[in-house]
């Protein structure tokens, strides 16, 4: 028996992190200062995107992105049901309509075959955009998705909250990192404590599109600008204009300082997640009744989550909980949430996601999970399965 509870995910805060935050707290800027730009620059480099815009959380980042992509009331946007509700909610904030597209049974990502079906069955122009999610850290193949999107004139907003550092290898053999903006209009990341990089609350929007980048910056700060080149008039140095109905979705400088410090350890964290995943794989691959996560040869899975499928999921969940292991379920399919049912979605709309939901369980997965703790998790799962 272990003495403390083992969660499914948790942050790792070092003395260097604390030092970085304290230094910024004692500096001239608590917000709108130099740490924001430094974090944005470092993060853009990390994922290989041209631009990055720091925001107060990923939900705000998603709203910022769809606002900048000009989603309007009635616009239809295609979203995967196997995600956190925020991936879909952003469309609703703008009055748009969410159309759910079922997932692939192996990757648990939006199924491109079903996506194509959806597009073929409706008149061209029905949909405005697609929001795929790199679920659990598995990178969606956006090269493939972009071909479809281009054919139908759709934008792509990649919800990469689970996958900083994840990549797939494209047809020309190049690594395409999640959120790098090569095939998507924008990507969104979260720095919630259960995610790879923690800033408390926090997020980042990435893009390669300069126009979109300018809009993201404008909407992040009330729609207000002081940029002389874009002002309608200019009354002097103090003068600013509110040109759009924007928001205050800014991150603070002390959070950005924490983000910079965390980012410097991101690769080590990813490597540790791989180690943990490999060890789970080895322990469970030959166990009847456990389905381990699928990994294609051309992807580097970022393993935000390690999801297994079992027949008696409730039984295993309760058993682990009684043994202080807080496994978790990701997710109740979004289309089955009461709010989305109210909008006309129902059981049977996305059968693969619904079947997956009945059996999925996320086991503890975070860089500071010790070998001993992981062994205890493995032994507990195996004890239940016997
Ligand atoms: C965590 C998460 C979000 C929301 O992130 P916040 O920073 O908490 O707003 C959005 N989408 C996905 C897929 C997530 O996992």
GROMACS .gro file of C-alpha atoms and ligand atoms in nm:
model
  401
    1UNK     CA    1   0.000   0.000   0.000
    2UNK     CA    2   0.120   0.352  -0.068
    3UNK     CA    3   0.071   0.635   0.178
    4UNK     CA    4  -0.052   0.913  -0.053
    5UNK     CA    5  -0.317   0.943  -0.316
    6UNK     CA    6  -0.203   0.903  -0.679
    7UNK     CA    7  -0.392   1.138  -0.915
    8UNK     CA    8  -0.425   1.085  -1.291
    9UNK     CA    9  -0.223   1.397  -1.362
   10UNK     CA   10  -0.042   1.670  -1.173
   11UNK     CA   11   0.193   1.963  -1.211
   12UNK     CA   12   0.563   1.964  -1.127
   13UNK     CA   13   0.689   2.287  -0.963
   14UNK     CA   14   1.063   2.321  -0.897
   15UNK     CA   15   1.263   2.573  -0.693
   16UNK     CA   16   1.362   2.737  -1.023
   17UNK     CA   17   0.993   2.784  -1.106
   18UNK     CA   18   0.929   2.947  -0.769
   19UNK     CA   19   1.236   3.168  -0.813
   20UNK     CA   20   1.118   3.282  -1.158
   21UNK     CA   21   0.774   3.378  -1.027
   22UNK     CA   22   0.915   3.561  -0.724
   23UNK     CA   23   1.156   3.760  -0.940
   24UNK     CA   24   0.874   3.871  -1.165
   25UNK     CA   25   0.654   3.963  -0.868
   26UNK     CA   26   0.934   4.199  -0.758
   27UNK     CA   27   0.981   4.345  -1.106
   28UNK     CA   28   0.808   4.649  -1.261
   29UNK     CA   29   0.546   4.448  -1.447
   30UNK     CA   30   0.285   4.211  -1.309
   31UNK     CA   31   0.103   4.212  -1.643
   32UNK     CA   32   0.161   4.342  -1.999
   33UNK     CA   33   0.536   4.330  -1.939
   34UNK     CA   34   0.837   4.165  -2.102
   35UNK     CA   35   0.779   3.810  -1.968
   36UNK     CA   36   0.473   3.772  -2.191
   37UNK     CA   37   0.665   3.838  -2.511
   38UNK     CA   38   0.951   3.620  -2.391
   39UNK     CA   39   0.715   3.330  -2.321
   40UNK     CA   40   0.535   3.376  -2.653
   41UNK     CA   41   0.860   3.379  -2.844
   42UNK     CA   42   0.994   3.070  -2.664
   43UNK     CA   43   0.668   2.880  -2.706
   44UNK     CA   44   0.635   2.965  -3.076
   45UNK     CA   45   0.988   2.832  -3.124
   46UNK     CA   46   0.911   2.519  -2.924
   47UNK     CA   47   0.618   2.415  -3.142
   48UNK     CA   48   0.763   2.557  -3.463
   49UNK     CA   49   0.497   2.824  -3.526
   50UNK     CA   50   0.563   3.179  -3.644
   51UNK     CA   51   0.345   3.353  -3.386
   52UNK     CA   52   0.214   3.279  -3.037
   53UNK     CA   53  -0.035   3.478  -2.830
   54UNK     CA   54  -0.047   3.413  -2.455
   55UNK     CA   55  -0.392   3.408  -2.297
   56UNK     CA   56  -0.548   3.359  -1.953
   57UNK     CA   57  -0.665   3.005  -2.031
   58UNK     CA   58  -0.724   2.778  -2.330
   59UNK     CA   59  -1.101   2.826  -2.320
   60UNK     CA   60  -1.042   3.198  -2.373
   61UNK     CA   61  -0.785   3.107  -2.639
   62UNK     CA   62  -1.041   2.899  -2.826
   63UNK     CA   63  -1.295   3.182  -2.806
   64UNK     CA   64  -1.030   3.429  -2.921
   65UNK     CA   65  -0.943   3.204  -3.214
   66UNK     CA   66  -1.299   3.147  -3.337
   67UNK     CA   67  -1.373   3.519  -3.295
   68UNK     CA   68  -1.068   3.600  -3.505
   69UNK     CA   69  -1.177   3.339  -3.760
   70UNK     CA   70  -1.503   3.538  -3.773
   71UNK     CA   71  -1.751   3.270  -3.663
   72UNK     CA   72  -2.098   3.426  -3.677
   73UNK     CA   73  -2.441   3.324  -3.551
   74UNK     CA   74  -2.564   3.024  -3.747
   75UNK     CA   75  -2.220   2.923  -3.880
   76UNK     CA   76  -2.173   2.547  -3.866
   77UNK     CA   77  -1.845   2.412  -3.729
   78UNK     CA   78  -1.745   2.043  -3.712
   79UNK     CA   79  -1.605   1.928  -3.376
   80UNK     CA   80  -1.499   1.592  -3.232
   81UNK     CA   81  -1.718   1.472  -2.945
   82UNK     CA   82  -1.423   1.313  -2.764
   83UNK     CA   83  -1.280   1.618  -2.595
   84UNK     CA   84  -1.326   1.860  -2.311
   85UNK     CA   85  -1.643   2.067  -2.355
   86UNK     CA   86  -1.447   2.388  -2.422
   87UNK     CA   87  -1.347   2.268  -2.773
   88UNK     CA   88  -1.713   2.290  -2.874
   89UNK     CA   89  -1.830   2.570  -2.646
   90UNK     CA   90  -1.614   2.831  -2.823
   91UNK     CA   91  -1.835   2.795  -3.130
   92UNK     CA   92  -2.146   2.854  -2.918
   93UNK     CA   93  -1.995   3.171  -2.765
   94UNK     CA   94  -2.008   3.319  -3.115
   95UNK     CA   95  -2.360   3.188  -3.180
   96UNK     CA   96  -2.234   2.919  -3.414
   97UNK     CA   97  -2.372   2.567  -3.444
   98UNK     CA   98  -2.167   2.264  -3.340
   99UNK     CA   99  -2.189   1.957  -3.563
  100UNK     CA  100  -2.021   1.652  -3.410
  101UNK     CA  101  -1.821   1.409  -3.620
  102UNK     CA  102  -1.754   1.066  -3.470
  103UNK     CA  103  -1.408   0.937  -3.380
  104UNK     CA  104  -1.178   0.668  -3.516
  105UNK     CA  105  -1.190   0.351  -3.305
  106UNK     CA  106  -0.810   0.321  -3.280
  107UNK     CA  107  -0.678   0.676  -3.249
  108UNK     CA  108  -0.992   0.820  -3.080
  109UNK     CA  109  -0.944   1.130  -3.300
  110UNK     CA  110  -1.195   1.277  -3.541
  111UNK     CA  111  -1.254   1.014  -3.812
  112UNK     CA  112  -1.162   1.163  -4.150
  113UNK     CA  113  -1.373   0.907  -4.336
  114UNK     CA  114  -1.682   1.016  -4.144
  115UNK     CA  115  -1.578   1.379  -4.184
  116UNK     CA  116  -1.572   1.336  -4.560
  117UNK     CA  117  -1.912   1.167  -4.549
  118UNK     CA  118  -2.054   1.460  -4.355
  119UNK     CA  119  -1.916   1.703  -4.612
  120UNK     CA  120  -2.035   1.503  -4.911
  121UNK     CA  121  -2.387   1.463  -4.771
  122UNK     CA  122  -2.436   1.839  -4.732
  123UNK     CA  123  -2.431   2.115  -4.993
  124UNK     CA  124  -2.093   2.284  -5.033
  125UNK     CA  125  -2.068   2.590  -4.809
  126UNK     CA  126  -2.270   2.430  -4.526
  127UNK     CA  127  -1.973   2.430  -4.289
  128UNK     CA  128  -1.719   2.701  -4.204
  129UNK     CA  129  -1.452   2.518  -4.013
  130UNK     CA  130  -1.324   2.212  -3.828
  131UNK     CA  131  -1.195   2.181  -3.472
  132UNK     CA  132  -0.991   1.859  -3.439
  133UNK     CA  133  -0.839   1.770  -3.102
  134UNK     CA  134  -0.507   1.590  -3.049
  135UNK     CA  135  -0.686   1.374  -2.798
  136UNK     CA  136  -0.477   1.228  -2.512
  137UNK     CA  137  -0.171   1.367  -2.691
  138UNK     CA  138  -0.215   1.173  -3.016
  139UNK     CA  139  -0.139   1.414  -3.303
  140UNK     CA  140  -0.414   1.442  -3.563
  141UNK     CA  141  -0.278   1.401  -3.915
  142UNK     CA  142  -0.346   1.755  -4.031
  143UNK     CA  143  -0.184   1.707  -4.371
  144UNK     CA  144  -0.467   1.471  -4.457
  145UNK     CA  145  -0.726   1.694  -4.289
  146UNK     CA  146  -0.611   2.007  -4.470
  147UNK     CA  147  -0.664   1.846  -4.811
  148UNK     CA  148  -1.027   1.789  -4.721
  149UNK     CA  149  -1.059   2.133  -4.561
  150UNK     CA  150  -0.918   2.303  -4.873
  151UNK     CA  151  -1.154   2.114  -5.097
  152UNK     CA  152  -1.448   2.249  -4.899
  153UNK     CA  153  -1.311   2.593  -4.808
  154UNK     CA  154  -1.293   2.525  -4.435
  155UNK     CA  155  -1.056   2.664  -4.176
  156UNK     CA  156  -0.892   2.433  -3.919
  157UNK     CA  157  -0.850   2.523  -3.553
  158UNK     CA  158  -0.635   2.259  -3.384
  159UNK     CA  159  -0.712   2.208  -3.016
  160UNK     CA  160  -0.364   2.096  -2.916
  161UNK     CA  161  -0.421   2.127  -2.539
  162UNK     CA  162  -0.313   1.765  -2.488
  163UNK     CA  163  -0.017   1.765  -2.719
  164UNK     CA  164   0.263   2.025  -2.685
  165UNK     CA  165   0.574   1.852  -2.824
  166UNK     CA  166   0.376   1.581  -3.005
  167UNK     CA  167   0.423   1.543  -3.380
  168UNK     CA  168   0.342   1.331  -3.682
  169UNK     CA  169   0.572   1.263  -3.975
  170UNK     CA  170   0.420   1.393  -4.298
  171UNK     CA  171   0.444   1.238  -4.647
  172UNK     CA  172   0.770   1.412  -4.724
  173UNK     CA  173   0.922   1.271  -4.405
  174UNK     CA  174   0.910   1.597  -4.209
  175UNK     CA  175   0.807   1.620  -3.845
  176UNK     CA  176   0.494   1.830  -3.804
  177UNK     CA  177   0.462   1.943  -3.445
  178UNK     CA  178   0.117   1.994  -3.295
  179UNK     CA  179   0.018   2.359  -3.315
  180UNK     CA  180   0.293   2.451  -3.565
  181UNK     CA  181   0.038   2.609  -3.797
  182UNK     CA  182   0.167   2.434  -4.107
  183UNK     CA  183  -0.169   2.275  -4.194
  184UNK     CA  184  -0.405   2.452  -3.951
  185UNK     CA  185  -0.504   2.818  -3.930
  186UNK     CA  186  -0.437   2.821  -3.555
  187UNK     CA  187  -0.359   2.597  -3.260
  188UNK     CA  188  -0.459   2.630  -2.896
  189UNK     CA  189  -0.274   2.508  -2.585
  190UNK     CA  190  -0.365   2.496  -2.215
  191UNK     CA  191  -0.141   2.547  -1.913
  192UNK     CA  192  -0.385   2.410  -1.659
  193UNK     CA  193  -0.197   2.210  -1.389
  194UNK     CA  194  -0.296   1.869  -1.531
  195UNK     CA  195  -0.149   1.960  -1.873
  196UNK     CA  196   0.218   1.934  -1.979
  197UNK     CA  197   0.313   2.291  -1.887
  198UNK     CA  198   0.152   2.454  -1.584
  199UNK     CA  199   0.097   2.824  -1.517
  200UNK     CA  200  -0.205   2.782  -1.287
  201UNK     CA  201  -0.449   2.912  -1.545
  202UNK     CA  202  -0.309   2.994  -1.884
  203UNK     CA  203  -0.303   2.918  -2.252
  204UNK     CA  204  -0.147   2.997  -2.588
  205UNK     CA  205  -0.278   3.046  -2.940
  206UNK     CA  206  -0.032   2.977  -3.221
  207UNK     CA  207  -0.051   3.062  -3.591
  208UNK     CA  208   0.160   3.124  -3.902
  209UNK     CA  209  -0.093   3.370  -4.045
  210UNK     CA  210   0.009   3.732  -3.983
  211UNK     CA  211  -0.342   3.871  -4.040
  212UNK     CA  212  -0.490   3.625  -3.793
  213UNK     CA  213  -0.210   3.700  -3.545
  214UNK     CA  214  -0.295   4.071  -3.552
  215UNK     CA  215  -0.661   3.996  -3.490
  216UNK     CA  216  -0.577   3.763  -3.202
  217UNK     CA  217  -0.370   4.040  -3.039
  218UNK     CA  218  -0.643   4.298  -3.096
  219UNK     CA  219  -0.925   4.081  -2.958
  220UNK     CA  220  -0.714   3.974  -2.659
  221UNK     CA  221  -0.701   4.335  -2.536
  222UNK     CA  222  -1.057   4.472  -2.568
  223UNK     CA  223  -1.022   4.528  -2.944
  224UNK     CA  224  -0.807   4.828  -2.851
  225UNK     CA  225  -0.493   4.929  -3.040
  226UNK     CA  226  -0.233   5.207  -3.024
  227UNK     CA  227  -0.054   5.089  -3.337
  228UNK     CA  228  -0.008   5.411  -3.543
  229UNK     CA  229  -0.029   5.222  -3.872
  230UNK     CA  230  -0.382   5.097  -3.802
  231UNK     CA  231  -0.542   5.403  -3.633
  232UNK     CA  232  -0.827   5.585  -3.809
  233UNK     CA  233  -0.714   5.915  -3.653
  234UNK     CA  234  -0.428   6.016  -3.425
  235UNK     CA  235  -0.460   6.282  -3.157
  236UNK     CA  236  -0.119   6.230  -2.993
  237UNK     CA  237   0.086   5.988  -2.791
  238UNK     CA  238  -0.200   5.893  -2.556
  239UNK     CA  239  -0.442   5.812  -2.835
  240UNK     CA  240  -0.588   5.465  -2.876
  241UNK     CA  241  -0.886   5.325  -3.058
  242UNK     CA  242  -1.128   5.045  -2.977
  243UNK     CA  243  -1.182   4.900  -3.321
  244UNK     CA  244  -1.356   4.573  -3.239
  245UNK     CA  245  -1.560   4.431  -2.953
  246UNK     CA  246  -1.272   4.247  -2.789
  247UNK     CA  247  -1.205   4.090  -2.450
  248UNK     CA  248  -0.953   4.097  -2.172
  249UNK     CA  249  -0.795   3.755  -2.219
  250UNK     CA  250  -0.442   3.847  -2.109
  251UNK     CA  251  -0.204   3.632  -1.908
  252UNK     CA  252  -0.004   3.788  -1.620
  253UNK     CA  253   0.374   3.828  -1.631
  254UNK     CA  254   0.433   3.609  -1.326
  255UNK     CA  255   0.241   3.329  -1.496
  256UNK     CA  256   0.447   3.381  -1.810
  257UNK     CA  257   0.764   3.360  -1.598
  258UNK     CA  258   0.642   3.027  -1.463
  259UNK     CA  259   0.560   2.917  -1.817
  260UNK     CA  260   0.910   3.001  -1.943
  261UNK     CA  261   1.067   2.805  -1.660
  262UNK     CA  262   0.833   2.509  -1.717
  263UNK     CA  263   0.891   2.514  -2.092
  264UNK     CA  264   1.264   2.463  -2.038
  265UNK     CA  265   1.181   2.120  -1.890
  266UNK     CA  266   0.908   2.028  -2.139
  267UNK     CA  267   1.117   1.784  -2.340
  268UNK     CA  268   1.235   1.602  -2.029
  269UNK     CA  269   0.871   1.575  -1.920
  270UNK     CA  270   0.771   1.432  -2.257
  271UNK     CA  271   1.051   1.176  -2.246
  272UNK     CA  272   0.940   1.067  -1.900
  273UNK     CA  273   0.580   1.035  -2.024
  274UNK     CA  274   0.707   0.805  -2.302
  275UNK     CA  275   0.888   0.592  -2.046
  276UNK     CA  276   0.576   0.561  -1.834
  277UNK     CA  277   0.363   0.476  -2.139
  278UNK     CA  278   0.611   0.210  -2.254
  279UNK     CA  279   0.608   0.051  -1.911
  280UNK     CA  280   0.227   0.043  -1.901
  281UNK     CA  281   0.226  -0.101  -2.255
  282UNK     CA  282   0.462  -0.379  -2.154
  283UNK     CA  283   0.261  -0.463  -1.845
  284UNK     CA  284  -0.078  -0.470  -2.018
  285UNK     CA  285  -0.023  -0.565  -2.382
  286UNK     CA  286  -0.077  -0.937  -2.326
  287UNK     CA  287  -0.349  -0.907  -2.065
  288UNK     CA  288  -0.682  -1.029  -2.190
  289UNK     CA  289  -0.950  -0.766  -2.135
  290UNK     CA  290  -0.722  -0.461  -2.149
  291UNK     CA  291  -0.688  -0.256  -2.466
  292UNK     CA  292  -0.379  -0.034  -2.461
  293UNK     CA  293  -0.344   0.293  -2.658
  294UNK     CA  294  -0.277   0.263  -3.029
  295UNK     CA  295   0.034   0.431  -3.171
  296UNK     CA  296   0.101   0.448  -3.544
  297UNK     CA  297   0.462   0.440  -3.660
  298UNK     CA  298   0.461   0.799  -3.785
  299UNK     CA  299   0.344   0.969  -3.466
  300UNK     CA  300   0.513   1.087  -3.151
  301UNK     CA  301   0.237   1.063  -2.891
  302UNK     CA  302   0.257   1.339  -2.628
  303UNK     CA  303   0.073   1.123  -2.369
  304UNK     CA  304  -0.121   1.383  -2.178
  305UNK     CA  305  -0.335   1.080  -2.092
  306UNK     CA  306  -0.270   0.707  -2.090
  307UNK     CA  307  -0.610   0.558  -2.169
  308UNK     CA  308  -0.693   0.190  -2.145
  309UNK     CA  309  -1.025   0.024  -2.227
  310UNK     CA  310  -1.169  -0.248  -2.005
  311UNK     CA  311  -1.499  -0.431  -1.991
  312UNK     CA  312  -1.586  -0.347  -1.629
  313UNK     CA  313  -1.474   0.014  -1.623
  314UNK     CA  314  -1.686   0.117  -1.322
  315UNK     CA  315  -1.554  -0.182  -1.127
  316UNK     CA  316  -1.192  -0.099  -1.203
  317UNK     CA  317  -1.247   0.271  -1.134
  318UNK     CA  318  -1.394   0.196  -0.791
  319UNK     CA  319  -1.131  -0.065  -0.711
  320UNK     CA  320  -0.845   0.174  -0.792
  321UNK     CA  321  -1.011   0.453  -0.597
  322UNK     CA  322  -1.042   0.228  -0.292
  323UNK     CA  323  -0.667   0.178  -0.329
  324UNK     CA  324  -0.596   0.553  -0.344
  325UNK     CA  325  -0.545   0.561  -0.721
  326UNK     CA  326  -0.755   0.835  -0.874
  327UNK     CA  327  -0.792   0.713  -1.231
  328UNK     CA  328  -1.024   0.931  -1.437
  329UNK     CA  329  -1.262   0.909  -1.732
  330UNK     CA  330  -1.191   1.122  -2.041
  331UNK     CA  331  -1.451   1.213  -2.151
  332UNK     CA  332  -1.826   1.190  -2.140
  333UNK     CA  333  -1.887   1.252  -2.513
  334UNK     CA  334  -1.963   1.623  -2.548
  335UNK     CA  335  -2.271   1.569  -2.767
  336UNK     CA  336  -2.434   1.375  -2.480
  337UNK     CA  337  -2.398   1.657  -2.226
  338UNK     CA  338  -2.741   1.792  -2.131
  339UNK     CA  339  -2.662   2.131  -2.286
  340UNK     CA  340  -2.583   1.974  -2.624
  341UNK     CA  341  -2.873   1.728  -2.604
  342UNK     CA  342  -3.097   2.029  -2.558
  343UNK     CA  343  -2.965   2.152  -2.893
  344UNK     CA  344  -3.080   1.834  -3.066
  345UNK     CA  345  -2.790   1.590  -3.023
  346UNK     CA  346  -2.866   1.241  -2.896
  347UNK     CA  347  -2.743   0.893  -2.814
  348UNK     CA  348  -2.648   0.708  -3.129
  349UNK     CA  349  -2.518   1.017  -3.313
  350UNK     CA  350  -2.155   0.917  -3.256
  351UNK     CA  351  -2.159   0.542  -3.186
  352UNK     CA  352  -1.780   0.492  -3.177
  353UNK     CA  353  -1.729   0.770  -2.921
  354UNK     CA  354  -2.020   0.637  -2.715
  355UNK     CA  355  -1.882   0.283  -2.713
  356UNK     CA  356  -1.534   0.412  -2.626
  357UNK     CA  357  -1.679   0.612  -2.337
  358UNK     CA  358  -1.828   0.298  -2.180
  359UNK     CA  359  -1.486   0.138  -2.140
  360UNK     CA  360  -1.219   0.407  -2.116
  361UNK     CA  361  -1.009   0.482  -1.811
  362UNK     CA  362  -0.712   0.719  -1.782
  363UNK     CA  363  -0.436   0.581  -1.560
  364UNK     CA  364  -0.194   0.806  -1.369
  365UNK     CA  365   0.039   0.979  -1.616
  366UNK     CA  366   0.269   1.265  -1.520
  367UNK     CA  367   0.648   1.310  -1.517
  368UNK     CA  368   0.690   1.296  -1.138
  369UNK     CA  369   0.504   0.964  -1.106
  370UNK     CA  370   0.775   0.742  -0.958
  371UNK     CA  371   0.861   0.391  -1.080
  372UNK     CA  372   0.744   0.258  -0.747
  373UNK     CA  373   0.410   0.437  -0.773
  374UNK     CA  374   0.364   0.319  -1.130
  375UNK     CA  375   0.439  -0.039  -1.029
  376UNK     CA  376   0.174  -0.006  -0.758
  377UNK     CA  377  -0.076   0.116  -1.021
  378UNK     CA  378   0.014  -0.173  -1.254
  379UNK     CA  379  -0.013  -0.431  -0.975
  380UNK     CA  380  -0.348  -0.290  -0.868
  381UNK     CA  381  -0.489  -0.302  -1.223
  382UNK     CA  382  -0.363  -0.659  -1.270
  383UNK     CA  383  -0.503  -0.766  -0.931
  384UNK     CA  384  -0.845  -0.642  -1.038
  385UNK     CA  385  -0.830  -0.806  -1.378
  386UNK     CA  386  -0.755  -1.155  -1.240
  387LIG     C1  387  -0.791   2.153  -2.079
  387LIG     C2  388  -0.854   2.163  -2.210
  387LIG     C3  389  -0.917   2.280  -2.256
  387LIG     C4  390  -0.940   2.399  -2.170
  387LIG     O1  391  -0.825   2.448  -2.110
  387LIG     P1  392  -0.834   2.560  -1.998
  387LIG     O2  393  -0.696   2.619  -2.000
  387LIG     O3  394  -0.865   2.491  -1.869
  387LIG     O4  395  -0.938   2.659  -2.036
  387LIG     C5  396  -0.965   2.282  -2.386
  387LIG     N1  397  -0.956   2.175  -2.466
  387LIG     C6  398  -0.898   2.060  -2.424
  387LIG     C7  399  -0.889   1.945  -2.519
  387LIG     C8  400  -0.848   2.051  -2.295
  387LIG     O5  401  -0.796   1.935  -2.253
   0.00000   0.00000   0.00000
